[in-house]
Amino acid sequence: MAVPKGFPCTLVLLTEGVAKMATATKTYKLEGQILEACSCNAPCPCWIGDDPDGGACDSFVAYHVEKGEILGIDVSGLTLVKIVYIPGNVLAGNWRAVVYVDGKGTPEQQQALIKVFNGELGGAIADVAKLVSDVLDVRIAPIEYNIQEGRGTIKIGDVLVSEMEPYRGPDGKPTKMIDSIFSTIPGSPAYIAKASVHRVNIPEFNLTWEYNGRNAIQGLFQFEE
């Protein structure tokens, strides 16, 4: 950078340093997996913008962070789950949700996850979060999350249990969906699956259901802002 005659060099160096820090710093950067299941038949019509089967949708989406930081806080290995009731077309919003945050995390880590997935820190995640009009409760609980060879399982005590496996093409690879009008992992492909079990039990908020052989979604995500 050319320095005008008489301009303090220390100020120039300070300005350059601040500019570099602003460019390099991210509010959050997350990489991981999702498991999602709902009451619709497979594949779910919501992802192409149609109304859910039966007119409404009972669903959950679990975000498992394999590697990531939020506001400088390491949240690797932690999971956040939204259990939701969607009263009509997915794009119309008005979702009701109970949020579960991984009990393995510290209070600082848990609050960081809540801020991101409630949309407070912006980015693609905020576009999905704004569809939730009523967060009924935010709870801390042990979350068991696992994917092995394309088969996914999740369990939150006696509140949620689900097990799913992807549909596969002729080469054995999971069937992929891209460029859909709606996604819980914007910008990333999703893998169409079927949940052999999908059970939720939160009677105090009228979120109680059980489905077998209905729609499920798996996927990988990379979010940053």
mmCIF file with all atom_site columns, C-alpha atoms in Angstrom:
data_model
loop_
_atom_site.group_PDB
_atom_site.id
_atom_site.type_symbol
_atom_site.label_atom_id
_atom_site.label_alt_id
_atom_site.label_comp_id
_atom_site.label_asym_id
_atom_site.label_entity_id
_atom_site.label_seq_id
_atom_site.pdbx_PDB_ins_code
_atom_site.Cartn_x
_atom_site.Cartn_y
_atom_site.Cartn_z
_atom_site.occupancy
_atom_site.B_iso_or_equiv
_atom_site.pdbx_formal_charge
_atom_site.auth_seq_id
_atom_site.auth_comp_id
_atom_site.auth_asym_id
_atom_site.auth_atom_id
_atom_site.pdbx_PDB_model_num
ATOM 1   C CA . MET A 1 1   ? 0.000   0.000   0.000  1.00 0.00 ? 1   MET A CA 1
ATOM 2   C CA . ALA A 1 2   ? 1.381   3.410   -0.984 1.00 0.00 ? 2   ALA A CA 1
ATOM 3   C CA . VAL A 1 3   ? 1.578   5.733   2.031  1.00 0.00 ? 3   VAL A CA 1
ATOM 4   C CA . PRO A 1 4   ? 0.834   9.433   1.412  1.00 0.00 ? 4   PRO A CA 1
ATOM 5   C CA . LYS A 1 5   ? 3.612   11.753  2.541  1.00 0.00 ? 5   LYS A CA 1
ATOM 6   C CA . GLY A 1 6   ? 3.183   12.676  6.160  1.00 0.00 ? 6   GLY A CA 1
ATOM 7   C CA . PHE A 1 7   ? 0.574   9.944   6.833  1.00 0.00 ? 7   PHE A CA 1
ATOM 8   C CA . PRO A 1 8   ? 1.382   7.979   10.025 1.00 0.00 ? 8   PRO A CA 1
ATOM 9   C CA . CYS A 1 9   ? 2.733   4.508   9.095  1.00 0.00 ? 9   CYS A CA 1
ATOM 10  C CA . THR A 1 10  ? 1.442   2.997   12.347 1.00 0.00 ? 10  THR A CA 1
ATOM 11  C CA . LEU A 1 11  ? -2.122  3.972   11.412 1.00 0.00 ? 11  LEU A CA 1
ATOM 12  C CA . VAL A 1 12  ? -1.739  2.410   7.959  1.00 0.00 ? 12  VAL A CA 1
ATOM 13  C CA . LEU A 1 13  ? -0.495  -0.865  9.457  1.00 0.00 ? 13  LEU A CA 1
ATOM 14  C CA . LEU A 1 14  ? -3.305  -0.881  12.003 1.00 0.00 ? 14  LEU A CA 1
ATOM 15  C CA . THR A 1 15  ? -5.931  -0.265  9.317  1.00 0.00 ? 15  THR A CA 1
ATOM 16  C CA . GLU A 1 16  ? -4.539  -3.064  7.146  1.00 0.00 ? 16  GLU A CA 1
ATOM 17  C CA . GLY A 1 17  ? -4.527  -5.439  10.111 1.00 0.00 ? 17  GLY A CA 1
ATOM 18  C CA . VAL A 1 18  ? -8.155  -4.703  11.002 1.00 0.00 ? 18  VAL A CA 1
ATOM 19  C CA . ALA A 1 19  ? -9.217  -5.199  7.377  1.00 0.00 ? 19  ALA A CA 1
ATOM 20  C CA . LYS A 1 20  ? -7.487  -8.595  7.236  1.00 0.00 ? 20  LYS A CA 1
ATOM 21  C CA . MET A 1 21  ? -9.095  -9.687  10.507 1.00 0.00 ? 21  MET A CA 1
ATOM 22  C CA . ALA A 1 22  ? -12.547 -8.626  9.280  1.00 0.00 ? 22  ALA A CA 1
ATOM 23  C CA . THR A 1 23  ? -12.055 -10.649 6.098  1.00 0.00 ? 23  THR A CA 1
ATOM 24  C CA . ALA A 1 24  ? -10.809 -13.772 7.900  1.00 0.00 ? 24  ALA A CA 1
ATOM 25  C CA . THR A 1 25  ? -13.234 -13.854 10.839 1.00 0.00 ? 25  THR A CA 1
ATOM 26  C CA . LYS A 1 26  ? -16.414 -15.912 10.512 1.00 0.00 ? 26  LYS A CA 1
ATOM 27  C CA . THR A 1 27  ? -19.385 -15.662 12.837 1.00 0.00 ? 27  THR A CA 1
ATOM 28  C CA . TYR A 1 28  ? -19.781 -19.409 12.491 1.00 0.00 ? 28  TYR A CA 1
ATOM 29  C CA . LYS A 1 29  ? -18.503 -22.266 10.352 1.00 0.00 ? 29  LYS A CA 1
ATOM 30  C CA . LEU A 1 30  ? -20.132 -25.665 10.682 1.00 0.00 ? 30  LEU A CA 1
ATOM 31  C CA . GLU A 1 31  ? -19.780 -29.026 8.939  1.00 0.00 ? 31  GLU A CA 1
ATOM 32  C CA . GLY A 1 32  ? -21.879 -32.059 9.717  1.00 0.00 ? 32  GLY A CA 1
ATOM 33  C CA . GLN A 1 33  ? -24.844 -34.310 9.004  1.00 0.00 ? 33  GLN A CA 1
ATOM 34  C CA . ILE A 1 34  ? -28.621 -34.176 9.273  1.00 0.00 ? 34  ILE A CA 1
ATOM 35  C CA . LEU A 1 35  ? -31.264 -36.770 9.923  1.00 0.00 ? 35  LEU A CA 1
ATOM 36  C CA . GLU A 1 36  ? -34.855 -35.773 9.210  1.00 0.00 ? 36  GLU A CA 1
ATOM 37  C CA . ALA A 1 37  ? -38.116 -37.707 9.265  1.00 0.00 ? 37  ALA A CA 1
ATOM 38  C CA . CYS A 1 38  ? -41.755 -36.730 8.824  1.00 0.00 ? 38  CYS A CA 1
ATOM 39  C CA . SER A 1 39  ? -45.287 -38.035 8.440  1.00 0.00 ? 39  SER A CA 1
ATOM 40  C CA . CYS A 1 40  ? -45.321 -37.734 4.636  1.00 0.00 ? 40  CYS A CA 1
ATOM 41  C CA . ASN A 1 41  ? -44.882 -40.638 2.269  1.00 0.00 ? 41  ASN A CA 1
ATOM 42  C CA . ALA A 1 42  ? -41.500 -40.861 0.579  1.00 0.00 ? 42  ALA A CA 1
ATOM 43  C CA . PRO A 1 43  ? -40.305 -38.757 -1.096 1.00 0.00 ? 43  PRO A CA 1
ATOM 44  C CA . CYS A 1 44  ? -41.631 -35.792 0.873  1.00 0.00 ? 44  CYS A CA 1
ATOM 45  C CA . PRO A 1 45  ? -43.694 -33.347 -1.271 1.00 0.00 ? 45  PRO A CA 1
ATOM 46  C CA . CYS A 1 46  ? -42.596 -30.403 0.907  1.00 0.00 ? 46  CYS A CA 1
ATOM 47  C CA . TRP A 1 47  ? -39.138 -30.393 -0.685 1.00 0.00 ? 47  TRP A CA 1
ATOM 48  C CA . ILE A 1 48  ? -40.638 -29.540 -4.081 1.00 0.00 ? 48  ILE A CA 1
ATOM 49  C CA . GLY A 1 49  ? -43.062 -26.983 -2.614 1.00 0.00 ? 49  GLY A CA 1
ATOM 50  C CA . ASP A 1 50  ? -46.247 -29.078 -2.621 1.00 0.00 ? 50  ASP A CA 1
ATOM 51  C CA . ASP A 1 51  ? -48.529 -29.404 0.402  1.00 0.00 ? 51  ASP A CA 1
ATOM 52  C CA . PRO A 1 52  ? -47.676 -32.200 2.826  1.00 0.00 ? 52  PRO A CA 1
ATOM 53  C CA . ASP A 1 53  ? -49.524 -35.502 2.603  1.00 0.00 ? 53  ASP A CA 1
ATOM 54  C CA . GLY A 1 54  ? -52.613 -35.225 4.792  1.00 0.00 ? 54  GLY A CA 1
ATOM 55  C CA . GLY A 1 55  ? -52.450 -31.416 4.772  1.00 0.00 ? 55  GLY A CA 1
ATOM 56  C CA . ALA A 1 56  ? -50.063 -31.070 7.737  1.00 0.00 ? 56  ALA A CA 1
ATOM 57  C CA . CYS A 1 57  ? -46.685 -32.527 8.701  1.00 0.00 ? 57  CYS A CA 1
ATOM 58  C CA . ASP A 1 58  ? -45.246 -34.032 11.893 1.00 0.00 ? 58  ASP A CA 1
ATOM 59  C CA . SER A 1 59  ? -41.491 -33.828 11.638 1.00 0.00 ? 59  SER A CA 1
ATOM 60  C CA . PHE A 1 60  ? -38.083 -33.447 13.189 1.00 0.00 ? 60  PHE A CA 1
ATOM 61  C CA . VAL A 1 61  ? -34.693 -32.411 11.880 1.00 0.00 ? 61  VAL A CA 1
ATOM 62  C CA . ALA A 1 62  ? -31.461 -33.198 13.704 1.00 0.00 ? 62  ALA A CA 1
ATOM 63  C CA . TYR A 1 63  ? -28.264 -31.275 12.949 1.00 0.00 ? 63  TYR A CA 1
ATOM 64  C CA . HIS A 1 64  ? -25.109 -33.070 14.087 1.00 0.00 ? 64  HIS A CA 1
ATOM 65  C CA . VAL A 1 65  ? -22.006 -30.873 13.956 1.00 0.00 ? 65  VAL A CA 1
ATOM 66  C CA . GLU A 1 66  ? -18.949 -32.972 13.158 1.00 0.00 ? 66  GLU A CA 1
ATOM 67  C CA . LYS A 1 67  ? -16.641 -29.971 13.104 1.00 0.00 ? 67  LYS A CA 1
ATOM 68  C CA . GLY A 1 68  ? -17.355 -26.322 13.764 1.00 0.00 ? 68  GLY A CA 1
ATOM 69  C CA . GLU A 1 69  ? -17.052 -23.062 15.650 1.00 0.00 ? 69  GLU A CA 1
ATOM 70  C CA . ILE A 1 70  ? -19.610 -20.415 16.581 1.00 0.00 ? 70  ILE A CA 1
ATOM 71  C CA . LEU A 1 71  ? -18.320 -17.015 17.724 1.00 0.00 ? 71  LEU A CA 1
ATOM 72  C CA . GLY A 1 72  ? -14.994 -18.701 18.432 1.00 0.00 ? 72  GLY A CA 1
ATOM 73  C CA . ILE A 1 73  ? -16.604 -21.496 20.495 1.00 0.00 ? 73  ILE A CA 1
ATOM 74  C CA . ASP A 1 74  ? -15.831 -25.078 19.400 1.00 0.00 ? 74  ASP A CA 1
ATOM 75  C CA . VAL A 1 75  ? -19.102 -27.027 19.030 1.00 0.00 ? 75  VAL A CA 1
ATOM 76  C CA . SER A 1 76  ? -17.693 -30.124 17.324 1.00 0.00 ? 76  SER A CA 1
ATOM 77  C CA . GLY A 1 77  ? -19.475 -33.384 18.139 1.00 0.00 ? 77  GLY A CA 1
ATOM 78  C CA . LEU A 1 78  ? -22.701 -31.761 19.357 1.00 0.00 ? 78  LEU A CA 1
ATOM 79  C CA . THR A 1 79  ? -26.271 -32.138 18.087 1.00 0.00 ? 79  THR A CA 1
ATOM 80  C CA . LEU A 1 80  ? -29.356 -29.909 17.972 1.00 0.00 ? 80  LEU A CA 1
ATOM 81  C CA . VAL A 1 81  ? -32.832 -31.256 17.167 1.00 0.00 ? 81  VAL A CA 1
ATOM 82  C CA . LYS A 1 82  ? -36.011 -29.390 16.196 1.00 0.00 ? 82  LYS A CA 1
ATOM 83  C CA . ILE A 1 83  ? -39.237 -31.349 16.649 1.00 0.00 ? 83  ILE A CA 1
ATOM 84  C CA . VAL A 1 84  ? -41.872 -29.508 14.643 1.00 0.00 ? 84  VAL A CA 1
ATOM 85  C CA . TYR A 1 85  ? -45.500 -29.423 13.625 1.00 0.00 ? 85  TYR A CA 1
ATOM 86  C CA . ILE A 1 86  ? -46.038 -27.846 10.192 1.00 0.00 ? 86  ILE A CA 1
ATOM 87  C CA . PRO A 1 87  ? -49.719 -26.871 9.749  1.00 0.00 ? 87  PRO A CA 1
ATOM 88  C CA . GLY A 1 88  ? -49.733 -26.582 5.954  1.00 0.00 ? 88  GLY A CA 1
ATOM 89  C CA . ASN A 1 89  ? -47.422 -25.802 3.063  1.00 0.00 ? 89  ASN A CA 1
ATOM 90  C CA . VAL A 1 90  ? -43.859 -25.800 4.327  1.00 0.00 ? 90  VAL A CA 1
ATOM 91  C CA . LEU A 1 91  ? -43.023 -22.462 2.703  1.00 0.00 ? 91  LEU A CA 1
ATOM 92  C CA . ALA A 1 92  ? -45.911 -20.705 4.456  1.00 0.00 ? 92  ALA A CA 1
ATOM 93  C CA . GLY A 1 93  ? -44.174 -21.056 7.817  1.00 0.00 ? 93  GLY A CA 1
ATOM 94  C CA . ASN A 1 94  ? -46.130 -20.996 11.100 1.00 0.00 ? 94  ASN A CA 1
ATOM 95  C CA . TRP A 1 95  ? -44.216 -24.031 12.358 1.00 0.00 ? 95  TRP A CA 1
ATOM 96  C CA . ARG A 1 96  ? -44.442 -24.903 16.057 1.00 0.00 ? 96  ARG A CA 1
ATOM 97  C CA . ALA A 1 97  ? -41.225 -26.328 17.506 1.00 0.00 ? 97  ALA A CA 1
ATOM 98  C CA . VAL A 1 98  ? -39.602 -27.807 20.581 1.00 0.00 ? 98  VAL A CA 1
ATOM 99  C CA . VAL A 1 99  ? -35.811 -27.575 20.421 1.00 0.00 ? 99  VAL A CA 1
ATOM 100 C CA . TYR A 1 100 ? -33.494 -30.099 22.068 1.00 0.00 ? 100 TYR A CA 1
ATOM 101 C CA . VAL A 1 101 ? -29.817 -29.254 22.580 1.00 0.00 ? 101 VAL A CA 1
ATOM 102 C CA . ASP A 1 102 ? -27.090 -31.802 23.285 1.00 0.00 ? 102 ASP A CA 1
ATOM 103 C CA . GLY A 1 103 ? -26.519 -32.358 26.995 1.00 0.00 ? 103 GLY A CA 1
ATOM 104 C CA . LYS A 1 104 ? -22.846 -33.153 26.345 1.00 0.00 ? 104 LYS A CA 1
ATOM 105 C CA . GLY A 1 105 ? -22.144 -29.510 25.644 1.00 0.00 ? 105 GLY A CA 1
ATOM 106 C CA . THR A 1 106 ? -21.271 -26.776 28.102 1.00 0.00 ? 106 THR A CA 1
ATOM 107 C CA . PRO A 1 107 ? -23.820 -23.984 28.683 1.00 0.00 ? 107 PRO A CA 1
ATOM 108 C CA . GLU A 1 108 ? -21.662 -21.753 26.460 1.00 0.00 ? 108 GLU A CA 1
ATOM 109 C CA . GLN A 1 109 ? -21.688 -24.316 23.626 1.00 0.00 ? 109 GLN A CA 1
ATOM 110 C CA . GLN A 1 110 ? -25.416 -24.920 23.992 1.00 0.00 ? 110 GLN A CA 1
ATOM 111 C CA . GLN A 1 111 ? -26.243 -21.211 23.810 1.00 0.00 ? 111 GLN A CA 1
ATOM 112 C CA . ALA A 1 112 ? -24.045 -20.842 20.733 1.00 0.00 ? 112 ALA A CA 1
ATOM 113 C CA . LEU A 1 113 ? -25.926 -23.652 18.952 1.00 0.00 ? 113 LEU A CA 1
ATOM 114 C CA . ILE A 1 114 ? -29.272 -22.127 19.895 1.00 0.00 ? 114 ILE A CA 1
ATOM 115 C CA . LYS A 1 115 ? -28.241 -18.739 18.487 1.00 0.00 ? 115 LYS A CA 1
ATOM 116 C CA . VAL A 1 116 ? -27.236 -20.221 15.126 1.00 0.00 ? 116 VAL A CA 1
ATOM 117 C CA . PHE A 1 117 ? -30.190 -22.558 14.621 1.00 0.00 ? 117 PHE A CA 1
ATOM 118 C CA . ASN A 1 118 ? -32.746 -20.016 15.844 1.00 0.00 ? 118 ASN A CA 1
ATOM 119 C CA . GLY A 1 119 ? -31.463 -17.718 13.095 1.00 0.00 ? 119 GLY A CA 1
ATOM 120 C CA . GLU A 1 120 ? -29.943 -15.021 15.323 1.00 0.00 ? 120 GLU A CA 1
ATOM 121 C CA . LEU A 1 121 ? -26.570 -15.137 13.534 1.00 0.00 ? 121 LEU A CA 1
ATOM 122 C CA . GLY A 1 122 ? -27.871 -14.987 9.962  1.00 0.00 ? 122 GLY A CA 1
ATOM 123 C CA . GLY A 1 123 ? -26.906 -17.037 6.946  1.00 0.00 ? 123 GLY A CA 1
ATOM 124 C CA . ALA A 1 124 ? -28.743 -19.880 5.198  1.00 0.00 ? 124 ALA A CA 1
ATOM 125 C CA . ILE A 1 125 ? -29.763 -21.396 8.538  1.00 0.00 ? 125 ILE A CA 1
ATOM 126 C CA . ALA A 1 126 ? -31.709 -18.230 9.373  1.00 0.00 ? 126 ALA A CA 1
ATOM 127 C CA . ASP A 1 127 ? -33.812 -18.668 6.211  1.00 0.00 ? 127 ASP A CA 1
ATOM 128 C CA . VAL A 1 128 ? -35.036 -22.018 7.550  1.00 0.00 ? 128 VAL A CA 1
ATOM 129 C CA . ALA A 1 129 ? -35.351 -20.797 11.151 1.00 0.00 ? 129 ALA A CA 1
ATOM 130 C CA . LYS A 1 130 ? -37.732 -17.962 10.201 1.00 0.00 ? 130 LYS A CA 1
ATOM 131 C CA . LEU A 1 131 ? -40.341 -20.551 9.182  1.00 0.00 ? 131 LEU A CA 1
ATOM 132 C CA . VAL A 1 132 ? -40.767 -21.367 12.891 1.00 0.00 ? 132 VAL A CA 1
ATOM 133 C CA . SER A 1 133 ? -43.257 -18.895 14.348 1.00 0.00 ? 133 SER A CA 1
ATOM 134 C CA . ASP A 1 134 ? -43.583 -20.479 17.794 1.00 0.00 ? 134 ASP A CA 1
ATOM 135 C CA . VAL A 1 135 ? -40.677 -22.023 19.737 1.00 0.00 ? 135 VAL A CA 1
ATOM 136 C CA . LEU A 1 136 ? -42.620 -23.801 22.461 1.00 0.00 ? 136 LEU A CA 1
ATOM 137 C CA . ASP A 1 137 ? -39.600 -24.761 24.554 1.00 0.00 ? 137 ASP A CA 1
ATOM 138 C CA . VAL A 1 138 ? -35.823 -25.196 24.453 1.00 0.00 ? 138 VAL A CA 1
ATOM 139 C CA . ARG A 1 139 ? -34.540 -28.189 26.397 1.00 0.00 ? 139 ARG A CA 1
ATOM 140 C CA . ILE A 1 140 ? -31.182 -29.733 27.258 1.00 0.00 ? 140 ILE A CA 1
ATOM 141 C CA . ALA A 1 141 ? -31.007 -33.534 26.996 1.00 0.00 ? 141 ALA A CA 1
ATOM 142 C CA . PRO A 1 142 ? -28.676 -36.406 26.077 1.00 0.00 ? 142 PRO A CA 1
ATOM 143 C CA . ILE A 1 143 ? -28.951 -37.017 22.328 1.00 0.00 ? 143 ILE A CA 1
ATOM 144 C CA . GLU A 1 144 ? -27.797 -40.287 20.764 1.00 0.00 ? 144 GLU A CA 1
ATOM 145 C CA . TYR A 1 145 ? -26.952 -39.701 17.096 1.00 0.00 ? 145 TYR A CA 1
ATOM 146 C CA . ASN A 1 146 ? -25.350 -42.180 14.738 1.00 0.00 ? 146 ASN A CA 1
ATOM 147 C CA . ILE A 1 147 ? -24.929 -42.871 11.028 1.00 0.00 ? 147 ILE A CA 1
ATOM 148 C CA . GLN A 1 148 ? -23.163 -46.007 9.837  1.00 0.00 ? 148 GLN A CA 1
ATOM 149 C CA . GLU A 1 149 ? -22.957 -47.052 6.176  1.00 0.00 ? 149 GLU A CA 1
ATOM 150 C CA . GLY A 1 150 ? -25.883 -44.832 5.260  1.00 0.00 ? 150 GLY A CA 1
ATOM 151 C CA . ARG A 1 151 ? -28.122 -46.061 8.050  1.00 0.00 ? 151 ARG A CA 1
ATOM 152 C CA . GLY A 1 152 ? -29.096 -43.381 10.551 1.00 0.00 ? 152 GLY A CA 1
ATOM 153 C CA . THR A 1 153 ? -30.450 -43.582 14.064 1.00 0.00 ? 153 THR A CA 1
ATOM 154 C CA . ILE A 1 154 ? -31.339 -40.967 16.666 1.00 0.00 ? 154 ILE A CA 1
ATOM 155 C CA . LYS A 1 155 ? -32.724 -41.163 20.187 1.00 0.00 ? 155 LYS A CA 1
ATOM 156 C CA . ILE A 1 156 ? -33.603 -38.599 22.873 1.00 0.00 ? 156 ILE A CA 1
ATOM 157 C CA . GLY A 1 157 ? -34.652 -40.591 25.945 1.00 0.00 ? 157 GLY A CA 1
ATOM 158 C CA . ASP A 1 158 ? -38.362 -41.463 25.683 1.00 0.00 ? 158 ASP A CA 1
ATOM 159 C CA . VAL A 1 159 ? -39.051 -38.292 23.668 1.00 0.00 ? 159 VAL A CA 1
ATOM 160 C CA . LEU A 1 160 ? -37.797 -39.262 20.197 1.00 0.00 ? 160 LEU A CA 1
ATOM 161 C CA . VAL A 1 161 ? -36.583 -42.353 18.432 1.00 0.00 ? 161 VAL A CA 1
ATOM 162 C CA . SER A 1 162 ? -36.058 -42.865 14.713 1.00 0.00 ? 162 SER A CA 1
ATOM 163 C CA . GLU A 1 163 ? -34.186 -45.198 12.424 1.00 0.00 ? 163 GLU A CA 1
ATOM 164 C CA . MET A 1 164 ? -33.769 -44.723 8.692  1.00 0.00 ? 164 MET A CA 1
ATOM 165 C CA . GLU A 1 165 ? -31.959 -46.000 5.649  1.00 0.00 ? 165 GLU A CA 1
ATOM 166 C CA . PRO A 1 166 ? -31.524 -44.274 2.256  1.00 0.00 ? 166 PRO A CA 1
ATOM 167 C CA . TYR A 1 167 ? -32.957 -45.385 -1.039 1.00 0.00 ? 167 TYR A CA 1
ATOM 168 C CA . ARG A 1 168 ? -30.142 -46.485 -3.327 1.00 0.00 ? 168 ARG A CA 1
ATOM 169 C CA . GLY A 1 169 ? -29.514 -46.320 -7.056 1.00 0.00 ? 169 GLY A CA 1
ATOM 170 C CA . PRO A 1 170 ? -28.251 -49.130 -9.306 1.00 0.00 ? 170 PRO A CA 1
ATOM 171 C CA . ASP A 1 171 ? -24.659 -48.407 -8.255 1.00 0.00 ? 171 ASP A CA 1
ATOM 172 C CA . GLY A 1 172 ? -25.555 -48.757 -4.576 1.00 0.00 ? 172 GLY A CA 1
ATOM 173 C CA . LYS A 1 173 ? -25.117 -45.075 -3.820 1.00 0.00 ? 173 LYS A CA 1
ATOM 174 C CA . PRO A 1 174 ? -27.851 -43.151 -1.938 1.00 0.00 ? 174 PRO A CA 1
ATOM 175 C CA . THR A 1 175 ? -30.492 -41.520 -4.150 1.00 0.00 ? 175 THR A CA 1
ATOM 176 C CA . LYS A 1 176 ? -29.688 -37.818 -4.265 1.00 0.00 ? 176 LYS A CA 1
ATOM 177 C CA . MET A 1 177 ? -31.978 -34.784 -4.457 1.00 0.00 ? 177 MET A CA 1
ATOM 178 C CA . ILE A 1 178 ? -30.562 -31.389 -5.453 1.00 0.00 ? 178 ILE A CA 1
ATOM 179 C CA . ASP A 1 179 ? -31.863 -27.912 -6.350 1.00 0.00 ? 179 ASP A CA 1
ATOM 180 C CA . SER A 1 180 ? -35.177 -28.447 -4.534 1.00 0.00 ? 180 SER A CA 1
ATOM 181 C CA . ILE A 1 181 ? -37.271 -25.351 -3.751 1.00 0.00 ? 181 ILE A CA 1
ATOM 182 C CA . PHE A 1 182 ? -37.143 -26.163 -0.020 1.00 0.00 ? 182 PHE A CA 1
ATOM 183 C CA . SER A 1 183 ? -34.299 -27.646 2.008  1.00 0.00 ? 183 SER A CA 1
ATOM 184 C CA . THR A 1 184 ? -33.259 -27.936 5.642  1.00 0.00 ? 184 THR A CA 1
ATOM 185 C CA . ILE A 1 185 ? -29.657 -27.934 4.406  1.00 0.00 ? 185 ILE A CA 1
ATOM 186 C CA . PRO A 1 186 ? -29.633 -25.106 1.834  1.00 0.00 ? 186 PRO A CA 1
ATOM 187 C CA . GLY A 1 187 ? -26.896 -25.463 -0.764 1.00 0.00 ? 187 GLY A CA 1
ATOM 188 C CA . SER A 1 188 ? -26.222 -29.152 -0.113 1.00 0.00 ? 188 SER A CA 1
ATOM 189 C CA . PRO A 1 189 ? -27.631 -32.332 -1.705 1.00 0.00 ? 189 PRO A CA 1
ATOM 190 C CA . ALA A 1 190 ? -30.085 -34.406 0.316  1.00 0.00 ? 190 ALA A CA 1
ATOM 191 C CA . TYR A 1 191 ? -30.423 -38.187 0.292  1.00 0.00 ? 191 TYR A CA 1
ATOM 192 C CA . ILE A 1 192 ? -33.952 -39.602 0.159  1.00 0.00 ? 192 ILE A CA 1
ATOM 193 C CA . ALA A 1 193 ? -34.553 -42.240 2.807  1.00 0.00 ? 193 ALA A CA 1
ATOM 194 C CA . LYS A 1 194 ? -37.305 -44.149 4.588  1.00 0.00 ? 194 LYS A CA 1
ATOM 195 C CA . ALA A 1 195 ? -37.734 -44.287 8.364  1.00 0.00 ? 195 ALA A CA 1
ATOM 196 C CA . SER A 1 196 ? -38.687 -47.739 9.616  1.00 0.00 ? 196 SER A CA 1
ATOM 197 C CA . VAL A 1 197 ? -39.433 -46.086 12.968 1.00 0.00 ? 197 VAL A CA 1
ATOM 198 C CA . HIS A 1 198 ? -40.308 -42.458 13.745 1.00 0.00 ? 198 HIS A CA 1
ATOM 199 C CA . ARG A 1 199 ? -41.772 -41.850 17.171 1.00 0.00 ? 199 ARG A CA 1
ATOM 200 C CA . VAL A 1 200 ? -42.202 -38.597 19.148 1.00 0.00 ? 200 VAL A CA 1
ATOM 201 C CA . ASN A 1 201 ? -43.709 -38.196 22.616 1.00 0.00 ? 201 ASN A CA 1
ATOM 202 C CA . ILE A 1 202 ? -44.192 -34.624 23.919 1.00 0.00 ? 202 ILE A CA 1
ATOM 203 C CA . PRO A 1 203 ? -47.826 -34.734 25.096 1.00 0.00 ? 203 PRO A CA 1
ATOM 204 C CA . GLU A 1 204 ? -47.662 -31.421 26.965 1.00 0.00 ? 204 GLU A CA 1
ATOM 205 C CA . PHE A 1 205 ? -47.447 -29.648 23.587 1.00 0.00 ? 205 PHE A CA 1
ATOM 206 C CA . ASN A 1 206 ? -49.660 -32.100 21.686 1.00 0.00 ? 206 ASN A CA 1
ATOM 207 C CA . LEU A 1 207 ? -46.644 -33.366 19.767 1.00 0.00 ? 207 LEU A CA 1
ATOM 208 C CA . THR A 1 208 ? -47.192 -37.116 19.968 1.00 0.00 ? 208 THR A CA 1
ATOM 209 C CA . TRP A 1 209 ? -47.035 -39.440 16.979 1.00 0.00 ? 209 TRP A CA 1
ATOM 210 C CA . GLU A 1 210 ? -45.657 -42.684 15.580 1.00 0.00 ? 210 GLU A CA 1
ATOM 211 C CA . TYR A 1 211 ? -45.027 -43.580 11.942 1.00 0.00 ? 211 TYR A CA 1
ATOM 212 C CA . ASN A 1 212 ? -43.463 -46.537 10.180 1.00 0.00 ? 212 ASN A CA 1
ATOM 213 C CA . GLY A 1 213 ? -42.097 -46.631 6.649  1.00 0.00 ? 213 GLY A CA 1
ATOM 214 C CA . ARG A 1 214 ? -42.571 -42.906 6.008  1.00 0.00 ? 214 ARG A CA 1
ATOM 215 C CA . ASN A 1 215 ? -40.299 -40.235 4.526  1.00 0.00 ? 215 ASN A CA 1
ATOM 216 C CA . ALA A 1 216 ? -36.839 -39.491 5.852  1.00 0.00 ? 216 ALA A CA 1
ATOM 217 C CA . ILE A 1 217 ? -33.911 -37.383 4.672  1.00 0.00 ? 217 ILE A CA 1
ATOM 218 C CA . GLN A 1 218 ? -30.184 -37.676 5.292  1.00 0.00 ? 218 GLN A CA 1
ATOM 219 C CA . GLY A 1 219 ? -27.521 -35.246 4.189  1.00 0.00 ? 219 GLY A CA 1
ATOM 220 C CA . LEU A 1 220 ? -24.292 -33.407 4.776  1.00 0.00 ? 220 LEU A CA 1
ATOM 221 C CA . PHE A 1 221 ? -24.072 -29.680 5.371  1.00 0.00 ? 221 PHE A CA 1
ATOM 222 C CA . GLN A 1 222 ? -21.521 -26.876 5.350  1.00 0.00 ? 222 GLN A CA 1
ATOM 223 C CA . PHE A 1 223 ? -22.771 -23.606 6.818  1.00 0.00 ? 223 PHE A CA 1
ATOM 224 C CA . GLU A 1 224 ? -20.785 -20.439 7.355  1.00 0.00 ? 224 GLU A CA 1
ATOM 225 C CA . GLU A 1 225 ? -21.504 -16.777 7.882  1.00 0.00 ? 225 GLU A CA 1
#
